[in-house]
Structures are given as structure tokens and as C-alpha cells.
Short mmCIF file of C-alpha atoms in Angstrom, two decimals:
data_model
loop_
_atom_site.label_atom_id
_atom_site.label_comp_id
_atom_site.label_asym_id
_atom_site.label_seq_id
_atom_site.Cartn_x
_atom_site.Cartn_y
_atom_site.Cartn_z
CA ASP N 1 -4.52 119.14 176.86
CA GLN N 2 -6.83 118.93 179.87
CA GLN N 3 -10.05 117.07 179.11
CA VAL N 4 -11.59 117.92 182.50
CA LYS N 5 -11.09 121.42 183.87
CA GLN N 6 -11.85 122.95 187.23
CA ASN N 7 -10.97 126.60 186.80
CA SER N 8 -11.44 127.69 190.41
CA PRO N 9 -8.66 126.42 192.68
CA SER N 10 -10.54 127.54 195.78
CA LEU N 11 -13.95 128.63 197.04
CA SER N 12 -14.97 130.10 200.38
CA VAL N 13 -18.59 129.97 201.57
CA GLN N 14 -20.43 130.84 204.76
CA GLU N 15 -22.04 127.99 206.69
CA GLY N 16 -25.68 127.52 205.71
CA ARG N 17 -25.26 129.07 202.27
CA ILE N 18 -25.00 127.31 198.91
CA SER N 19 -21.67 126.11 197.54
CA ILE N 20 -21.41 125.79 193.76
CA LEU N 21 -18.43 124.01 192.28
CA ASN N 22 -17.94 124.05 188.52
CA CYS N 23 -16.33 121.75 185.99
CA ASP N 24 -15.91 121.84 182.21
CA TYR N 25 -15.02 119.00 179.87
CA THR N 26 -14.02 118.70 176.24
CA ASN N 27 -14.79 115.10 175.24
CA SER N 28 -18.43 114.46 174.33
CA MET N 29 -17.83 110.68 174.54
CA PHE N 30 -17.68 110.63 178.35
CA ASP N 31 -20.62 108.62 179.69
CA TYR N 32 -20.50 109.34 183.41
CA PHE N 33 -19.39 112.33 185.41
CA LEU N 34 -18.38 112.08 189.03
CA TRP N 35 -17.54 114.16 192.02
CA TYR N 36 -15.03 112.96 194.58
CA LYS N 37 -14.25 114.60 197.90
CA LYS N 38 -10.85 114.50 199.56
CA TYR N 39 -9.82 115.38 203.10
CA PRO N 40 -6.13 115.90 203.96
CA ALA N 41 -4.17 112.69 204.59
CA GLU N 42 -7.01 110.55 203.25
CA GLY N 43 -7.86 109.04 199.89
CA PRO N 44 -10.64 110.53 197.76
CA THR N 45 -14.17 109.33 198.46
CA PHE N 46 -16.91 109.02 195.87
CA LEU N 47 -19.64 111.59 196.38
CA ILE N 48 -22.12 111.57 193.52
CA SER N 49 -22.39 110.66 189.85
CA ILE N 50 -24.48 111.62 186.85
CA SER N 51 -25.04 109.76 183.62
CA SER N 52 -24.52 111.64 180.38
CA ILE N 53 -28.17 111.00 179.53
CA LYS N 54 -29.41 112.85 182.62
CA ASP N 55 -29.31 116.53 183.45
CA LYS N 56 -29.68 116.34 187.22
CA ASN N 57 -28.97 113.95 190.06
CA GLU N 58 -29.68 114.64 193.71
CA ASP N 59 -28.47 112.95 196.88
CA GLY N 60 -29.40 114.70 200.08
CA ARG N 61 -27.64 118.05 200.28
CA PHE N 62 -25.70 117.35 197.07
CA THR N 63 -27.03 117.94 193.55
CA VAL N 64 -25.11 117.64 190.32
CA PHE N 65 -26.30 119.39 187.16
CA LEU N 66 -25.12 118.51 183.67
CA ASN N 67 -25.35 120.83 180.67
CA LYS N 68 -24.23 118.76 177.70
CA SER N 69 -24.51 121.52 175.13
CA ALA N 70 -22.11 123.64 177.18
CA LYS N 71 -20.01 120.64 178.26
CA HIS N 72 -20.37 121.85 181.82
CA LEU N 73 -21.34 120.33 185.13
CA SER N 74 -21.74 121.76 188.58
CA LEU N 75 -22.07 120.46 192.12
CA HIS N 76 -24.41 122.28 194.46
CA ILE N 77 -24.18 121.78 198.22
CA VAL N 78 -27.12 123.13 200.18
CA PRO N 79 -26.83 124.01 202.99
CA SER N 80 -23.05 124.05 203.30
CA GLN N 81 -21.55 122.78 206.55
CA PRO N 82 -18.05 123.19 208.01
CA GLY N 83 -17.51 119.43 207.59
CA ASP N 84 -17.86 119.93 203.83
CA SER N 85 -14.50 121.73 203.80
CA ALA N 86 -12.34 119.58 201.53
CA VAL N 87 -10.93 119.37 198.04
CA TYR N 88 -13.52 118.39 195.45
CA PHE N 89 -12.46 116.65 192.28
CA CYS N 90 -14.58 116.47 189.17
CA ALA N 91 -13.95 113.37 187.05
CA ALA N 92 -15.24 111.82 183.84
CA SER N 93 -15.50 108.23 182.76
CA ARG N 94 -15.02 106.81 179.32
CA PRO N 95 -17.75 104.43 178.13
CA GLY N 96 -17.81 100.67 177.82
CA GLY N 97 -14.86 98.56 178.87
CA SER N 98 -12.83 101.63 179.82
CA GLN N 99 -15.45 102.84 182.26
CA GLY N 100 -13.03 102.79 185.18
CA ASN N 101 -10.47 104.83 183.31
CA LEU N 102 -11.24 108.15 184.97
CA ILE N 103 -9.99 111.58 183.95
CA PHE N 104 -9.76 113.95 186.92
CA GLY N 105 -9.76 117.72 187.13
CA LYS N 106 -7.21 119.52 189.31
CA GLY N 107 -9.65 120.03 192.17
CA THR N 108 -11.32 122.92 193.98
CA LYS N 109 -10.62 123.51 197.65
CA LEU N 110 -13.85 124.40 199.44
CA SER N 111 -13.72 126.20 202.77
CA VAL N 112 -16.98 126.54 204.69
CA LYS N 113 -16.70 129.13 207.44
CA PRO N 114 -18.83 128.87 210.61
CA ASP Q 1 -10.48 97.63 209.37
CA ALA Q 2 -10.01 99.65 206.20
CA ASP Q 3 -11.33 98.15 202.97
CA VAL Q 4 -8.33 99.31 200.91
CA THR Q 5 -4.92 99.39 202.54
CA GLN Q 6 -1.62 100.63 201.21
CA THR Q 7 1.89 99.95 202.44
CA PRO Q 8 4.08 101.78 203.16
CA ARG Q 9 2.30 105.03 204.03
CA ASN Q 10 5.47 107.05 203.65
CA ARG Q 11 8.73 106.23 201.91
CA ILE Q 12 11.92 108.13 201.19
CA THR Q 13 14.27 106.56 198.69
CA LYS Q 14 17.25 107.50 196.56
CA THR Q 15 17.49 107.96 192.82
CA GLY Q 16 18.07 104.67 191.02
CA LYS Q 17 16.61 102.45 193.73
CA ARG Q 18 13.86 99.93 193.04
CA ILE Q 19 10.78 100.37 195.15
CA MET Q 20 7.46 98.55 195.46
CA LEU Q 21 4.20 99.95 196.75
CA GLU Q 22 1.58 97.46 197.83
CA CYS Q 23 -2.20 97.55 197.88
CA SER Q 24 -4.68 95.12 199.40
CA GLN Q 25 -8.47 95.18 199.39
CA THR Q 26 -11.19 93.31 201.20
CA LYS Q 27 -14.10 94.62 199.12
CA GLY Q 28 -14.09 91.65 196.74
CA HIS Q 29 -13.80 93.93 193.72
CA ASP Q 30 -12.37 92.69 190.44
CA ARG Q 31 -10.94 96.01 189.29
CA MET Q 32 -7.94 97.76 190.83
CA TYR Q 33 -6.14 100.98 189.91
CA TRP Q 34 -2.99 102.95 190.66
CA TYR Q 35 -3.01 106.76 190.51
CA ARG Q 36 -0.52 109.46 191.33
CA GLN Q 37 -1.28 112.95 192.56
CA ASP Q 38 1.12 115.86 192.27
CA PRO Q 39 0.66 119.18 194.11
CA GLY Q 40 -1.97 121.32 192.43
CA LEU Q 41 -2.85 118.56 190.00
CA GLY Q 42 -5.61 116.03 189.88
CA LEU Q 43 -5.14 112.31 190.00
CA ARG Q 44 -3.60 110.65 186.97
CA LEU Q 45 -4.05 106.97 186.19
CA ILE Q 46 -0.87 104.89 186.01
CA TYR Q 47 -2.17 101.32 185.52
CA TYR Q 48 -5.42 99.48 185.97
CA SER Q 49 -6.40 95.85 186.17
CA PHE Q 50 -9.77 94.31 185.32
CA ASP Q 51 -8.80 90.99 186.87
CA VAL Q 52 -5.70 88.95 187.66
CA LYS Q 53 -4.92 88.30 183.99
CA ASP Q 54 -5.92 91.67 182.54
CA ILE Q 55 -3.61 94.64 183.12
CA ASN Q 56 -3.76 97.90 181.19
CA LYS Q 57 -1.62 100.99 180.91
CA GLY Q 58 -3.08 104.28 182.01
CA GLU Q 59 -2.21 107.83 181.12
CA ILE Q 60 1.30 107.87 182.65
CA SER Q 61 2.70 104.32 182.78
CA ASP Q 62 6.29 105.06 181.69
CA GLY Q 63 8.76 104.25 184.47
CA TYR Q 64 6.28 102.06 186.34
CA SER Q 65 5.27 98.40 186.32
CA VAL Q 66 2.55 96.50 188.17
CA SER Q 67 1.73 93.03 189.35
CA ARG Q 68 -1.71 91.62 190.21
CA GLN Q 69 -0.77 88.76 192.50
CA ALA Q 70 -4.35 87.89 193.44
CA GLN Q 71 -7.79 89.42 193.20
CA ALA Q 72 -7.11 91.28 196.43
CA LYS Q 73 -3.54 92.45 195.78
CA PHE Q 74 -2.10 94.90 193.28
CA SER Q 75 1.44 96.23 193.57
CA LEU Q 76 3.18 99.11 191.83
CA SER Q 77 6.92 99.08 191.17
CA LEU Q 78 9.36 101.80 190.26
CA GLU Q 79 12.27 99.93 188.70
CA SER Q 80 14.71 102.83 188.98
CA ALA Q 81 13.25 105.71 190.91
CA ILE Q 82 13.83 109.29 189.75
CA PRO Q 83 13.07 112.57 191.58
CA ASN Q 84 10.10 113.49 189.37
CA GLN Q 85 8.35 110.36 190.64
CA THR Q 86 8.05 112.09 193.99
CA ALA Q 87 4.28 112.19 194.52
CA LEU Q 88 1.31 110.88 196.45
CA TYR Q 89 0.25 107.46 195.16
CA PHE Q 90 -3.25 106.07 195.55
CA CYS Q 91 -4.62 102.61 194.99
CA ALA Q 92 -8.32 102.20 194.24
CA THR Q 93 -10.80 99.41 193.58
CA SER Q 94 -14.20 99.17 191.93
CA ASP Q 95 -16.91 96.80 190.98
CA THR Q 96 -17.18 95.94 187.30
CA ASP Q 97 -20.70 97.30 186.88
CA ARG Q 98 -20.07 100.72 188.44
CA ALA Q 99 -16.39 101.09 187.61
CA TYR Q 100 -16.60 104.87 187.94
CA GLU Q 101 -17.40 104.50 191.66
CA GLN Q 102 -13.96 103.81 193.05
CA TYR Q 103 -12.81 103.19 196.60
CA PHE Q 104 -9.44 104.66 197.42
CA GLY Q 105 -6.77 103.70 199.89
CA PRO Q 106 -5.20 106.29 202.19
CA GLY Q 107 -2.24 106.92 199.89
CA THR Q 108 1.53 106.47 199.97
CA ARG Q 109 3.70 109.56 200.08
CA LEU Q 110 6.88 108.77 198.11
CA THR Q 111 9.92 111.02 198.07
CA VAL Q 112 12.82 110.31 195.72
CA THR Q 113 15.99 112.20 196.60
#
């Protein structure tokens, strides 16, 4: 059973507009939630994180929102740029000594059109 | 130079063969990980190592083994490769304090025929 779900395999957005990527999880014991970005033929790169005790974290154009009651998080990219076109993976981390043991979603492919 | 390197980048092998994938890092991190990615799926953890003497099974360790030869080196072996091990394999590293922030290598595309 998937503990981290990204229900939208793809998303297309116009340059300059907002991109919203969504993620749902089932395990309330996760202590950190992450977003990774992946370009073709490259490894994933860490983008942004949020602690389970926060509801928002912002880094430049990227903001992650966490709704613990709904077990839902989202990544907002404003404004979207063509270089943001990539696959975005949502991931969750177990607490304590297993913190590096990440559970990944299946990814959402974002296309930003000029 | 890349912080996390993987060799080989591409490999085609036959069913039943033993194969080793290698990973090296220059980031000085204690923790290292091996993941596999299948088409349309996210990354799944195979093994992870907190340090040279501490190795742990991940979600899908059956059919794989690992060796942490040094802090900077972590290798993944398929003792007898089978076709459903055809996948993209990634090595990653992290610091102990922010273990969720992982640095990935470029990946090894493995095909088992």
C-alpha cells in the first residue's frame, strides 16, 4: 500500500503562472516531508523540506504547505519558468534513527510552456 | 567534479550473471543509500548505511547485497541478476543531522536480458 501518493502524473502550466503540485500521505508518524526535482538523465536534487510541526516553508519561488489534518502537502512554484520543467517527487521521512529512510511518491511531471 | 559518482553509467548483462554497481562520494557524508527507480514509479530504497559498520535493509533488499568499503564508497551487488531487476539505480549520500536531504548520483541504467 502506497504511503505517499502523487495522484497527478503530469501537469502543464503557462510560464509566469503558478504551479501547484499535490501529495497525500497515510502515516502520521512521518516527521519531515520533502520535494525532490529530477531532470532527465540526472539524479534527483533536493528542493525544499517541511517539518511536521510547521504548516508552511518558503524558499524563493518555492513554497510548501502542510495540512496535517488532511495528511496533504503541496508545492507552489510562483512564477513558473520553463527551466522548472522536470519530474517532482514528494517524499516523507521517518523520525529518529530512520530519518534517512525516505518513502517516495511516483512523481508528477511538470511542463512549463513559454 | 561531481560529488557523488556512479560506475558504470549503463550496463547490459545476462540473467544469472553477478554484477556490481559502485558509488563514490566526496561530500564527507556518513550516510549512503541505494535506490532503484522503475518506469512510472518513485524511488524505492534497497539498502542504506549509517557508517562503515552499520548497514540496513530497505524496502526491497531481496536479491541484492551491499558493501561499505570505506566512508566514501558503497557498492551494490546483484548476485544472480534476473530480468525484473532491470531498472535505474541511484546512489545517494546525506549528513547525519539532515538525513532527509540527500545528494544523488547520476544513476546507473541496468538492463538484464
